[in-house]
PDB file of C-alpha atoms and ligand atoms in Angstrom:
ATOM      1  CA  UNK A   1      15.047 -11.425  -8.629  1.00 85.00           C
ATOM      2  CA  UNK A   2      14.760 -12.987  -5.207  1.00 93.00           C
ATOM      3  CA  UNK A   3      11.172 -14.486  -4.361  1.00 97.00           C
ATOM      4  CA  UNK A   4       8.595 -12.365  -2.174  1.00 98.00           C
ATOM      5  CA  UNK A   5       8.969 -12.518   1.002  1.00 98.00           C
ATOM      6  CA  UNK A   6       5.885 -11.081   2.488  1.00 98.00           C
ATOM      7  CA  UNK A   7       5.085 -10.507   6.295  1.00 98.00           C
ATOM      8  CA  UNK A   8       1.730  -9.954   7.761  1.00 99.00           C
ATOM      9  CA  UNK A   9       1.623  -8.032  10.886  1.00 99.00           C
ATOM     10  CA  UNK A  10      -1.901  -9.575  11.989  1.00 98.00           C
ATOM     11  CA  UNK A  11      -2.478  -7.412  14.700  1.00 98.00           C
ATOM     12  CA  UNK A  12      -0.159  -4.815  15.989  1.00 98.00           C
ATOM     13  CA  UNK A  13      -0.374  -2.861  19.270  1.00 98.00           C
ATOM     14  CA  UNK A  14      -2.205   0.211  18.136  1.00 97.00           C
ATOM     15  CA  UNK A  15      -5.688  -1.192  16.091  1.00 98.00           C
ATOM     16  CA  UNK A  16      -8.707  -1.639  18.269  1.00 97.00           C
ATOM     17  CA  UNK A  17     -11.279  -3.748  17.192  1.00 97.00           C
ATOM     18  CA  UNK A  18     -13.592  -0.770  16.920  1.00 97.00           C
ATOM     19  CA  UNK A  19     -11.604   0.489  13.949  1.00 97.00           C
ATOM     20  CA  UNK A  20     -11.526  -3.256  12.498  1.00 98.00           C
ATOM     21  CA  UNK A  21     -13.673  -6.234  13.717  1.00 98.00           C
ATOM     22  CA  UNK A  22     -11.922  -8.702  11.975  1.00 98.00           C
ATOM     23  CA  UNK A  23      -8.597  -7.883  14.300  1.00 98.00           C
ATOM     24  CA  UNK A  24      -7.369 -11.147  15.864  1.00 98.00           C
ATOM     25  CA  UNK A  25      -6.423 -10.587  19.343  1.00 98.00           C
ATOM     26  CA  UNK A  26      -6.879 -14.026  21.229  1.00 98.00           C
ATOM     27  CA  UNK A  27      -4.467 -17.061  20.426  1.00 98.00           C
ATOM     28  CA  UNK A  28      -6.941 -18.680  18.760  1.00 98.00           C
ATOM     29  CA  UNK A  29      -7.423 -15.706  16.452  1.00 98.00           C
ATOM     30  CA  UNK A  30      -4.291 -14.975  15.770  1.00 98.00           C
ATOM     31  CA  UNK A  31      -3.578 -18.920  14.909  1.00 98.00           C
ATOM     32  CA  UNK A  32      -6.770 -18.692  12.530  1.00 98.00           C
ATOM     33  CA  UNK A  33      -5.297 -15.809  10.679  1.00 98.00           C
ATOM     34  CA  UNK A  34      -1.817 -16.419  10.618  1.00 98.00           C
ATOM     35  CA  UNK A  35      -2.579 -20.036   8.976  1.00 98.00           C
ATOM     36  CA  UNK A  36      -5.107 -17.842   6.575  1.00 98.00           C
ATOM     37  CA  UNK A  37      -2.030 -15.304   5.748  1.00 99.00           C
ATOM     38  CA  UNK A  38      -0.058 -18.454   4.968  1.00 98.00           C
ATOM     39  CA  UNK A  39      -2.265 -19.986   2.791  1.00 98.00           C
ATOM     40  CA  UNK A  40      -2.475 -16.586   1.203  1.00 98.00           C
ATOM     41  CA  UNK A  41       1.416 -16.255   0.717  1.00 98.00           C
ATOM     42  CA  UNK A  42       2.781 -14.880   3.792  1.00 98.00           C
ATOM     43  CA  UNK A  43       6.174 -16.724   5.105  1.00 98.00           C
ATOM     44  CA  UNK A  44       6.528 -14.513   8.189  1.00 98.00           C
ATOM     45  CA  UNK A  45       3.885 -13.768  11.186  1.00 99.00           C
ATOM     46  CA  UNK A  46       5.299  -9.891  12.666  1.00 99.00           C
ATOM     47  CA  UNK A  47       3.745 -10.498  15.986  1.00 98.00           C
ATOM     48  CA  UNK A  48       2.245  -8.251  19.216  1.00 98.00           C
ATOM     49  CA  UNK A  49       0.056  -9.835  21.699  1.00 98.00           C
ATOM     50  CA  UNK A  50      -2.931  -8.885  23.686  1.00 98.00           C
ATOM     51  CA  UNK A  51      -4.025  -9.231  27.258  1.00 97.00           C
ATOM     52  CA  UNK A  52      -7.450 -10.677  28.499  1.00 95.00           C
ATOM     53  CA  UNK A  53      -8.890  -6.937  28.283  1.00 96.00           C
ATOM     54  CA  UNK A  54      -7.817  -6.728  24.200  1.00 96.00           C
ATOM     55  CA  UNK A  55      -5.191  -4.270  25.566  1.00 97.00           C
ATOM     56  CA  UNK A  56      -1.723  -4.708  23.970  1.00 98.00           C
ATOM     57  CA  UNK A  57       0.752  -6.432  26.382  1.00 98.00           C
ATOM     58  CA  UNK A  58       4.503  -7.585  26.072  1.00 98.00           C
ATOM     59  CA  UNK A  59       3.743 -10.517  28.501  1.00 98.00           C
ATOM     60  CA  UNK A  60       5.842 -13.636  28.146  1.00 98.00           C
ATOM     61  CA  UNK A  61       3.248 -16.458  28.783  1.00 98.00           C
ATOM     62  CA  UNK A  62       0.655 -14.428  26.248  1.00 98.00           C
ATOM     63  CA  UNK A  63       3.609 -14.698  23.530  1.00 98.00           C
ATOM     64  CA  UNK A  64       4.066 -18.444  24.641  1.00 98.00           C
ATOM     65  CA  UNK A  65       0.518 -19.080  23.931  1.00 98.00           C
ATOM     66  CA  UNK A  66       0.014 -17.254  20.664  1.00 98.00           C
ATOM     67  CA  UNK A  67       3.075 -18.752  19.345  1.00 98.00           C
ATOM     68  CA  UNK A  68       2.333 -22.531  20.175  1.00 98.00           C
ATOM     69  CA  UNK A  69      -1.038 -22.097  18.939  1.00 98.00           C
ATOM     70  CA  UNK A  70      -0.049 -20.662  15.294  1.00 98.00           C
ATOM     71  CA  UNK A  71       2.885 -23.074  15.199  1.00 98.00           C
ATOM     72  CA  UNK A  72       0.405 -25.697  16.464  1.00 98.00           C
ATOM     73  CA  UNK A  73      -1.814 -24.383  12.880  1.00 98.00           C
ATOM     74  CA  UNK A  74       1.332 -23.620  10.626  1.00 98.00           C
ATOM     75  CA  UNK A  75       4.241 -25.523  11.966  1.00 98.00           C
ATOM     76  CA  UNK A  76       6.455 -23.582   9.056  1.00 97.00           C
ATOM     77  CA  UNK A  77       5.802 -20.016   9.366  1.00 98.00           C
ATOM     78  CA  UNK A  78       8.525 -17.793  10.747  1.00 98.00           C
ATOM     79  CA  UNK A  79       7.269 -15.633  13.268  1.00 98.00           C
ATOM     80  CA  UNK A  80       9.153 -12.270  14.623  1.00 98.00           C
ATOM     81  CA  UNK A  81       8.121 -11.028  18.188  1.00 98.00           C
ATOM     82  CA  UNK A  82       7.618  -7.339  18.453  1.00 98.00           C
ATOM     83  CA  UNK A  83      10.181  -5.870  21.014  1.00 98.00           C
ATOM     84  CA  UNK A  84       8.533  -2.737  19.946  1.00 98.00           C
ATOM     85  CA  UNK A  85       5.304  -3.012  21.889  1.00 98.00           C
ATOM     86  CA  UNK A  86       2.951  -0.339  22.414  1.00 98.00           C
ATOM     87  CA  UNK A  87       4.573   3.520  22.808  1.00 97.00           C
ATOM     88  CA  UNK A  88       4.783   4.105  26.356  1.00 96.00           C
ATOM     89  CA  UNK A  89       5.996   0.219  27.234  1.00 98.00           C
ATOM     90  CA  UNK A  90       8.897  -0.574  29.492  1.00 98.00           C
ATOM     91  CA  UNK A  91      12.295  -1.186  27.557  1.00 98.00           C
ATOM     92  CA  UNK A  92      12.569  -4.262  30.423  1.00 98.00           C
ATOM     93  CA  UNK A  93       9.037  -5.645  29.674  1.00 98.00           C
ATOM     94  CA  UNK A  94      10.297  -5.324  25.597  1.00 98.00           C
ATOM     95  CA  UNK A  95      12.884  -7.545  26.355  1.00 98.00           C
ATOM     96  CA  UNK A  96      11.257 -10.005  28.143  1.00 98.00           C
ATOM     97  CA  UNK A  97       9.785 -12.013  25.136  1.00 98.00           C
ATOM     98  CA  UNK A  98      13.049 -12.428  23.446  1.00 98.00           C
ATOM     99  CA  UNK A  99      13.764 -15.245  26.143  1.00 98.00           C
ATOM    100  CA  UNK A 100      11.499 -17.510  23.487  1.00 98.00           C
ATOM    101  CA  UNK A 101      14.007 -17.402  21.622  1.00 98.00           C
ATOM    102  CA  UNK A 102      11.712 -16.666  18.224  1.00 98.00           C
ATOM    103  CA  UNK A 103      13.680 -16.861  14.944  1.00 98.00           C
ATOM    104  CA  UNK A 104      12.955 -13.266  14.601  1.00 98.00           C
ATOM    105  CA  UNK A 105      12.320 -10.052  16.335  1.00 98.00           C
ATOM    106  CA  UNK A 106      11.916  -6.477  15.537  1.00 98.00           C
ATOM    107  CA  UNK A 107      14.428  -4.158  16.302  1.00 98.00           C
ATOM    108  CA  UNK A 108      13.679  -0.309  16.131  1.00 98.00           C
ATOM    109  CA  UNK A 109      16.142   2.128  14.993  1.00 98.00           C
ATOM    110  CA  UNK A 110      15.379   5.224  16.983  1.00 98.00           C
ATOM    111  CA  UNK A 111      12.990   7.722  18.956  1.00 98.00           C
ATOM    112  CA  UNK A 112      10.216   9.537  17.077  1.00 98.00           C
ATOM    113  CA  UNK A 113       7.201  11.297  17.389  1.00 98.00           C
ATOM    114  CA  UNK A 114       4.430   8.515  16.783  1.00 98.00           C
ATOM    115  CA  UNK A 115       0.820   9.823  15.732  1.00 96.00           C
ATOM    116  CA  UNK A 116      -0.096  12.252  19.175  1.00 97.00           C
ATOM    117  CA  UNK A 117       2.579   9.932  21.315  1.00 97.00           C
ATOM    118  CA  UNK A 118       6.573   9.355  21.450  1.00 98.00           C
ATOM    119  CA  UNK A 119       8.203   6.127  20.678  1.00 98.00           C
ATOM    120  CA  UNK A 120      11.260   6.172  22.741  1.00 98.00           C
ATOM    121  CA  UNK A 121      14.155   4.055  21.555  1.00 98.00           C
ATOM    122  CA  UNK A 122      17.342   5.135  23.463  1.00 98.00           C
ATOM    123  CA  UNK A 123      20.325   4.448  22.085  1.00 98.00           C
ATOM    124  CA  UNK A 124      21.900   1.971  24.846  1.00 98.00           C
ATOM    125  CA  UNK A 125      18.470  -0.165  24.708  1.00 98.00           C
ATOM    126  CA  UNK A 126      19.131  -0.461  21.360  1.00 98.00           C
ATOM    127  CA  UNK A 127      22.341  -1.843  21.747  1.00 98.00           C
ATOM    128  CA  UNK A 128      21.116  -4.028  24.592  1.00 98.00           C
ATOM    129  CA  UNK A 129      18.220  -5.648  22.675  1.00 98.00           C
ATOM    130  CA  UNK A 130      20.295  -6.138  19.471  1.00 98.00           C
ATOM    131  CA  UNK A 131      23.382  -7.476  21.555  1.00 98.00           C
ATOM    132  CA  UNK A 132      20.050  -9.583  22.899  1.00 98.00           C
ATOM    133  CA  UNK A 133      19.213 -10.849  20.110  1.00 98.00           C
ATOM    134  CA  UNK A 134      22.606 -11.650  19.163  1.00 97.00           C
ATOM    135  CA  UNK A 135      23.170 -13.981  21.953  1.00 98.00           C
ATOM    136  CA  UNK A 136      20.257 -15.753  21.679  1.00 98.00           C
ATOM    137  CA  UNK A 137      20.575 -16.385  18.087  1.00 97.00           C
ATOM    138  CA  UNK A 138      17.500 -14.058  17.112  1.00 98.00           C
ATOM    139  CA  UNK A 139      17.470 -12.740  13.799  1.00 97.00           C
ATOM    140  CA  UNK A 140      16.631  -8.750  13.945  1.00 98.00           C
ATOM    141  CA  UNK A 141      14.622  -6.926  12.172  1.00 98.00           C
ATOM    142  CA  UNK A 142      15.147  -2.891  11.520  1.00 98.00           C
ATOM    143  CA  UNK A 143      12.624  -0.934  11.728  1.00 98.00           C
ATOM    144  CA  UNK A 144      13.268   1.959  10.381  1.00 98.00           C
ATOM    145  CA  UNK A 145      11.083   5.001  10.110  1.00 98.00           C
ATOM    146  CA  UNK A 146      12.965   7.663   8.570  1.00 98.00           C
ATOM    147  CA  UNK A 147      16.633   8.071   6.968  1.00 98.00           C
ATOM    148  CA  UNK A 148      18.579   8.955   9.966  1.00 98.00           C
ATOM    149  CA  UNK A 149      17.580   5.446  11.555  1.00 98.00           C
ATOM    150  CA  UNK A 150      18.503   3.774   8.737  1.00 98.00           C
ATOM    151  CA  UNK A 151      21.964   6.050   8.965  1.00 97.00           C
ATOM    152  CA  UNK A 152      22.042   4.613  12.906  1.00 98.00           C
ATOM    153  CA  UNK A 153      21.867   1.414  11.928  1.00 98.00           C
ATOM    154  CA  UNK A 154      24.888   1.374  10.069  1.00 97.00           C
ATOM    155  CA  UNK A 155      26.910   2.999  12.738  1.00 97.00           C
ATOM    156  CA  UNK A 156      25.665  -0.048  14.319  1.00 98.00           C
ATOM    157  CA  UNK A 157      26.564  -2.188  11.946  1.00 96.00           C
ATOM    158  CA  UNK A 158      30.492  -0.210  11.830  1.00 96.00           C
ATOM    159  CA  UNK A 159      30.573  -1.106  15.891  1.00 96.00           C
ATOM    160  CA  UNK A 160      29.730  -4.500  15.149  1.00 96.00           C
ATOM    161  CA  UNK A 161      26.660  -4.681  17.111  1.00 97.00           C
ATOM    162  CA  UNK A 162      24.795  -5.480  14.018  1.00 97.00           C
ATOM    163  CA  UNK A 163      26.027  -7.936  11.759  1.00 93.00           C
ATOM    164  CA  UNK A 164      25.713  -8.325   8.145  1.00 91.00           C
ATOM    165  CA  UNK A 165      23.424  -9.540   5.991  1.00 91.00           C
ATOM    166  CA  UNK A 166      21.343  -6.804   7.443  1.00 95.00           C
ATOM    167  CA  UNK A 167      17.173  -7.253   7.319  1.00 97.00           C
ATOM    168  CA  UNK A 168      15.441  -3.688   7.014  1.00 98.00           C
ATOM    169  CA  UNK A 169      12.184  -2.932   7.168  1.00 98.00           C
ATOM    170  CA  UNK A 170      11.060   0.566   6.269  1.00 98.00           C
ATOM    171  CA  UNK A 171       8.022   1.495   8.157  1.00 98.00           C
ATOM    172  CA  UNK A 172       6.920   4.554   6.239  1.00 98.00           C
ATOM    173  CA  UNK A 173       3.511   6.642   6.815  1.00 98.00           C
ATOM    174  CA  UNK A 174       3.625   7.468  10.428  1.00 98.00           C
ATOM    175  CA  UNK A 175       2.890  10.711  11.230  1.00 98.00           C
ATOM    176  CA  UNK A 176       6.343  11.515  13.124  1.00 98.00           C
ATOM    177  CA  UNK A 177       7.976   9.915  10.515  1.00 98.00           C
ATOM    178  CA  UNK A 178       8.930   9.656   6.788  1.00 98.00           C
ATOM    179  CA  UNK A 179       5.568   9.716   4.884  1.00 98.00           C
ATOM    180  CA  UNK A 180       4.858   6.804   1.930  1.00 98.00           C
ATOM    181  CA  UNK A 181       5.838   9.045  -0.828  1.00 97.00           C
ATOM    182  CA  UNK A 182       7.867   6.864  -3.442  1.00 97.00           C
ATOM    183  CA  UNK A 183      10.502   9.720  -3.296  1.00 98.00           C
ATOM    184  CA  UNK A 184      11.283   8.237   0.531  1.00 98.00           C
ATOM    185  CA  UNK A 185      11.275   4.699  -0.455  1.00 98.00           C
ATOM    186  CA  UNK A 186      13.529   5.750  -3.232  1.00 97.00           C
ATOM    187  CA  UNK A 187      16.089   7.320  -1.242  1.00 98.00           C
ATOM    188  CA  UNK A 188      16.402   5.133   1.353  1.00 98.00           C
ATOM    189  CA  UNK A 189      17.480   2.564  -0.613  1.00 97.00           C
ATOM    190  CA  UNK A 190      19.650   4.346  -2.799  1.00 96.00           C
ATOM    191  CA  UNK A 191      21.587   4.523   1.022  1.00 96.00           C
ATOM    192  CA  UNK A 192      21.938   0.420   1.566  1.00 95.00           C
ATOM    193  CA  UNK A 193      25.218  -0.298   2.042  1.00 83.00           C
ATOM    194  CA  UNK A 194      25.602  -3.477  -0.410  1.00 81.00           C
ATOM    195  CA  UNK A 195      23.621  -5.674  -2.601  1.00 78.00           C
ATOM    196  CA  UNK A 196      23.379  -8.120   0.134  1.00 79.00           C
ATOM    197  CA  UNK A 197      21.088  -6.392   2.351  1.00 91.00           C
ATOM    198  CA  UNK A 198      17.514  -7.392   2.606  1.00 96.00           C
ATOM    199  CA  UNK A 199      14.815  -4.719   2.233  1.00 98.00           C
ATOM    200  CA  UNK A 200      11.442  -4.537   2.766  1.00 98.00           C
ATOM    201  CA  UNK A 201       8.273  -1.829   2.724  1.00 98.00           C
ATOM    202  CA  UNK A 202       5.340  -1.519   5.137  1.00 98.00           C
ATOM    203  CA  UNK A 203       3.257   1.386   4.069  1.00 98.00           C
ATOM    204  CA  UNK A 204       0.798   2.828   6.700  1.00 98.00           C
ATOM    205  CA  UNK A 205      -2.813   3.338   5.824  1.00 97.00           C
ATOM    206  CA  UNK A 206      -3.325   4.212   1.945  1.00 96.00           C
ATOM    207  CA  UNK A 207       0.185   4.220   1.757  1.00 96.00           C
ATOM    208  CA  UNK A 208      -0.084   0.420   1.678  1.00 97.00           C
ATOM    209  CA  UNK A 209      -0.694  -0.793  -1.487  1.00 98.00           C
ATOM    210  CA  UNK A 210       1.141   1.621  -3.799  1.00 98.00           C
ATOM    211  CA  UNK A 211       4.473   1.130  -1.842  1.00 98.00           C
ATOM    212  CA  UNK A 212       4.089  -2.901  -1.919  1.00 98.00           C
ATOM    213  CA  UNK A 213       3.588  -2.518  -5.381  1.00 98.00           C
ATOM    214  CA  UNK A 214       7.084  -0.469  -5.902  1.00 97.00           C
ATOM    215  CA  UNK A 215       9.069  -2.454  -3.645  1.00 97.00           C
ATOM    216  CA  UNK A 216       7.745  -5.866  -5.699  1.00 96.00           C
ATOM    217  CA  UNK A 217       8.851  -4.144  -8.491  1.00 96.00           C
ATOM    218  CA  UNK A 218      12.571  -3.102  -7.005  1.00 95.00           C
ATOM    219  CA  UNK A 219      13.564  -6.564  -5.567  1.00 96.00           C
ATOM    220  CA  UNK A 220      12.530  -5.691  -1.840  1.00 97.00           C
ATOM    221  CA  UNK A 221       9.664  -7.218   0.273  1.00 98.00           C
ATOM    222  CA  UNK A 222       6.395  -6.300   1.841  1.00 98.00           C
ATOM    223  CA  UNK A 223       4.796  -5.625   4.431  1.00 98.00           C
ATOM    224  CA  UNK A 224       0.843  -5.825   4.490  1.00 98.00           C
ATOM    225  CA  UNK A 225      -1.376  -6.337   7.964  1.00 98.00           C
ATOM    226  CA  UNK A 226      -4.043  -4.964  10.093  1.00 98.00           C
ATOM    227  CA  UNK A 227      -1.048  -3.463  11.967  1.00 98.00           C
ATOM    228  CA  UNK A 228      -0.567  -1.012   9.103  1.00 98.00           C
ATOM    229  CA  UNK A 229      -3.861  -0.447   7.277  1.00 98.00           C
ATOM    230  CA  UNK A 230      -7.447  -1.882   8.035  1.00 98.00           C
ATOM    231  CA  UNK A 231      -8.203  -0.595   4.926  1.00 98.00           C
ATOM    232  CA  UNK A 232      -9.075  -2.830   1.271  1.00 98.00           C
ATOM    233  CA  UNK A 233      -9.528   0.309  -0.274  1.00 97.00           C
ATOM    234  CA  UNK A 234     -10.635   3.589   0.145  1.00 96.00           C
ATOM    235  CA  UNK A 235     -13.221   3.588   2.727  1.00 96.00           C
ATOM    236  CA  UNK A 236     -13.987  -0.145   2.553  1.00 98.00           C
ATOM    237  CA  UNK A 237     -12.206  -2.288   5.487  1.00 98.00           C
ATOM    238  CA  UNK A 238     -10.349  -5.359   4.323  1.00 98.00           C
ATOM    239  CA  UNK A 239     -12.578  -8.834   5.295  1.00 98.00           C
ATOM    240  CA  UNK A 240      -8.919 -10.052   6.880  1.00 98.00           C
ATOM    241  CA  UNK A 241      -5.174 -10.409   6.607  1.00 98.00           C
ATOM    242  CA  UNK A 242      -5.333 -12.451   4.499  1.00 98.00           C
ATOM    243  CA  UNK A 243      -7.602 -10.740   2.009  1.00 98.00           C
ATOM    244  CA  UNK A 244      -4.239  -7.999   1.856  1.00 98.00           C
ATOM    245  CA  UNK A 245      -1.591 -11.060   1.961  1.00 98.00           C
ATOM    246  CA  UNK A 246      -4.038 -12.613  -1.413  1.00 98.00           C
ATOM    247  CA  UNK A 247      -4.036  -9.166  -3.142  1.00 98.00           C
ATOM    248  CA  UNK A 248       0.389  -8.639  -3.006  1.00 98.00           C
ATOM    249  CA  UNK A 249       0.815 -12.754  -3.682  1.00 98.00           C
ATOM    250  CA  UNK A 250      -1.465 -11.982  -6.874  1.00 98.00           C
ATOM    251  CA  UNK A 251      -0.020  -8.874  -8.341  1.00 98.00           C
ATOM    252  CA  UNK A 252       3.552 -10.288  -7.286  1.00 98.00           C
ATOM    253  CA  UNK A 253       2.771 -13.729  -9.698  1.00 98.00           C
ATOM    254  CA  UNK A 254       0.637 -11.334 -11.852  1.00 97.00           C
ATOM    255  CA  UNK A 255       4.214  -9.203 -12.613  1.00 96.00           C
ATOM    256  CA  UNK A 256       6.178 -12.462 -12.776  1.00 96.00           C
ATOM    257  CA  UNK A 257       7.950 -12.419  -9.111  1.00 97.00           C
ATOM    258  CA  UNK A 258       7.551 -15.884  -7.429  1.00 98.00           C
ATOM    259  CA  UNK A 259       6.189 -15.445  -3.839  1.00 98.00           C
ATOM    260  CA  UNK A 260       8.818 -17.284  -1.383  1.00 98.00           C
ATOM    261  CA  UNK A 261       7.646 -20.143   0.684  1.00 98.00           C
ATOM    262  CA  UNK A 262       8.678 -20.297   4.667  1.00 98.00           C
ATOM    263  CA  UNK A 263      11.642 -22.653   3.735  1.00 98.00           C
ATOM    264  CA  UNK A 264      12.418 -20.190   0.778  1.00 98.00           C
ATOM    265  CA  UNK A 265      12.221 -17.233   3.270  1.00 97.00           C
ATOM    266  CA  UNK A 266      14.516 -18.750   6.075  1.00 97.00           C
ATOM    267  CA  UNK A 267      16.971 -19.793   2.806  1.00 96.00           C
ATOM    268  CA  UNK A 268      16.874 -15.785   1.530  1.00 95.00           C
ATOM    269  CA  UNK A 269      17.681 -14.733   5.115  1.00 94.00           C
ATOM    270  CA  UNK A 270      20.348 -17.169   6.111  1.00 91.00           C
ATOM    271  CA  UNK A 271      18.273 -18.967   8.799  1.00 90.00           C
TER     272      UNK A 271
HETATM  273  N1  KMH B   1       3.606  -0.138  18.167  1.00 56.07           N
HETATM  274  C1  KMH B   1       4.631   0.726  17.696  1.00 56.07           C
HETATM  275  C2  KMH B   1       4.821   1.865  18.635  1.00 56.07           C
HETATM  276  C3  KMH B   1       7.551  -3.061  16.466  1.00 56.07           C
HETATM  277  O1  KMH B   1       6.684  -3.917  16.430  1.00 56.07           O
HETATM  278  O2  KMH B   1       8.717  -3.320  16.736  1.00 56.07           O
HETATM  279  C4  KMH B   1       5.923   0.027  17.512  1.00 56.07           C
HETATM  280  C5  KMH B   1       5.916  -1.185  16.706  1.00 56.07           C
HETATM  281  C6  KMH B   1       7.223  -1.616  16.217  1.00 56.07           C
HETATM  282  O3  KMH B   1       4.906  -1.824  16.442  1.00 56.07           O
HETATM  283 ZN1   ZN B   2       4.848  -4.006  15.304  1.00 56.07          ZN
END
């Protein structure tokens, strides 16, 4: 089986540090616990910024900093820009980051009812930040919610807008979208089109854990973060990333399933 490749999505665009103190939202914070989640066994940083206020923010110089300063503390790591954002952000000011040229970015798959809100994905800005990416030599990530994103993707794929190996992530747990049940995870792999294509899980909330266990188990990757879940367990918030990096890297070597290293990760992805 392939090593582990295991993001940590440190701080996302939705978590306030009400619901978790330990969220890192300055540079400096996010340096601190992207170098922790590496130490832990994370190879990839899934990032979102924040302004001065703690609001979420797609500005360019905000990415510039955060990036320089966790590349500053972990040279190695890969680290994937959200072009995601917050729900409700400009499609122009999701862009904008991708002119860092990151070695990775997320790409989302489609629109969806997201908690109370709508994530709006329309279909030409998909094509515009994949064709994007493309040019500029960014590797996407697909975030994909639900089976008929996944289904998108591969009409995408067909067009030759997206190009193979393909790199999913299935974001499952949002209210709007496919829940964490294992029956979900189950079927939306059974629709990859070939061997080759790179999977991965991030379950939402208490969805978390069970579904990084699975996907361990089934050859794909996970996703773990403050982004996702605050949570350690039920009730009790998790000290840090890292703490929920430490936990997957442990079961994974527990259960015999080496944890990949950056260089290993930019090997399993073609980078
Ligand atoms: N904040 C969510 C609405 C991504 O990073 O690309 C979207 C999101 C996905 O977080
Ligand atoms: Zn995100």
């Amino acid at each position: 089986m392939n090593p582990l490749m295991i993001t940590c999505a440190i701080t996302g665009a939705e978590t306030t540090k009400a619901k978790q103190p330990a969220l890192p939202i300055t540079p400096q914070e996010q340096a601190q616990a992207a170098a922790d989640a590496v130490k832990a066994g994370a190879s990839i940083i899934h990032l979102h910024v924040r302004d001065e206020d703690g609001n979420p923010s797609q500005s360019v110089d905000r990415f510039r900093e955060s990036i320089q300063a966790i590349k500053k503390r972990v040279p190695d790591v890969m680290i994937q820009i959200s072009t995601g954002g917050a729900v409700g952000e400009s499609i122009e000011n999701r862009m904008k980051p991708l002119s860092l040229k990151p070695e990775m970015a997320s790409l989302n798959l489609g629109t969806m009812n997201f908690g109370d809100d709508v994530f709006y994905n329309h279909p030409k800005d998909i094509v515009s930040l994949a064709e994007k990416m493309q040019q500029l030599g960014i590797v996407p990530e697909l975030e994909i919610y639900e089976a008929g994103m996944l289904e998108s993707a591969l009409r995408l794929q067909k067009q030759g807008i997206l190009k193979e190996p393909m790199n999913f992530q299935f974001v499952l747990g949002v209210p709007g979208g496919m829940s964490g049940d294992l029956r979900n995870l189950m079927h939306l792999v059974s629709l990859l089109p070939n061997p080759d294509a790179h999977w991965g899980v991030a379950g939402v909330g208490r969805f978390q854990l069970p579904l990084a266990v699975h996907a361990l188990t089934m050859g794909g990757h996970v996703r773990v973060g403050f982004e996702d879940n605050v949570f350690y367990s039920k009730g009790v918030l998790a000290q840090s990333n890292a703490q929920l990096v430490e936990r997957v890297a442990r079961i994974a070597r527990e259960m015999g399933r080496e944890v990949a290293t950056p260089k290993k990760s930019r090997e399993i992805l073609g980078i």
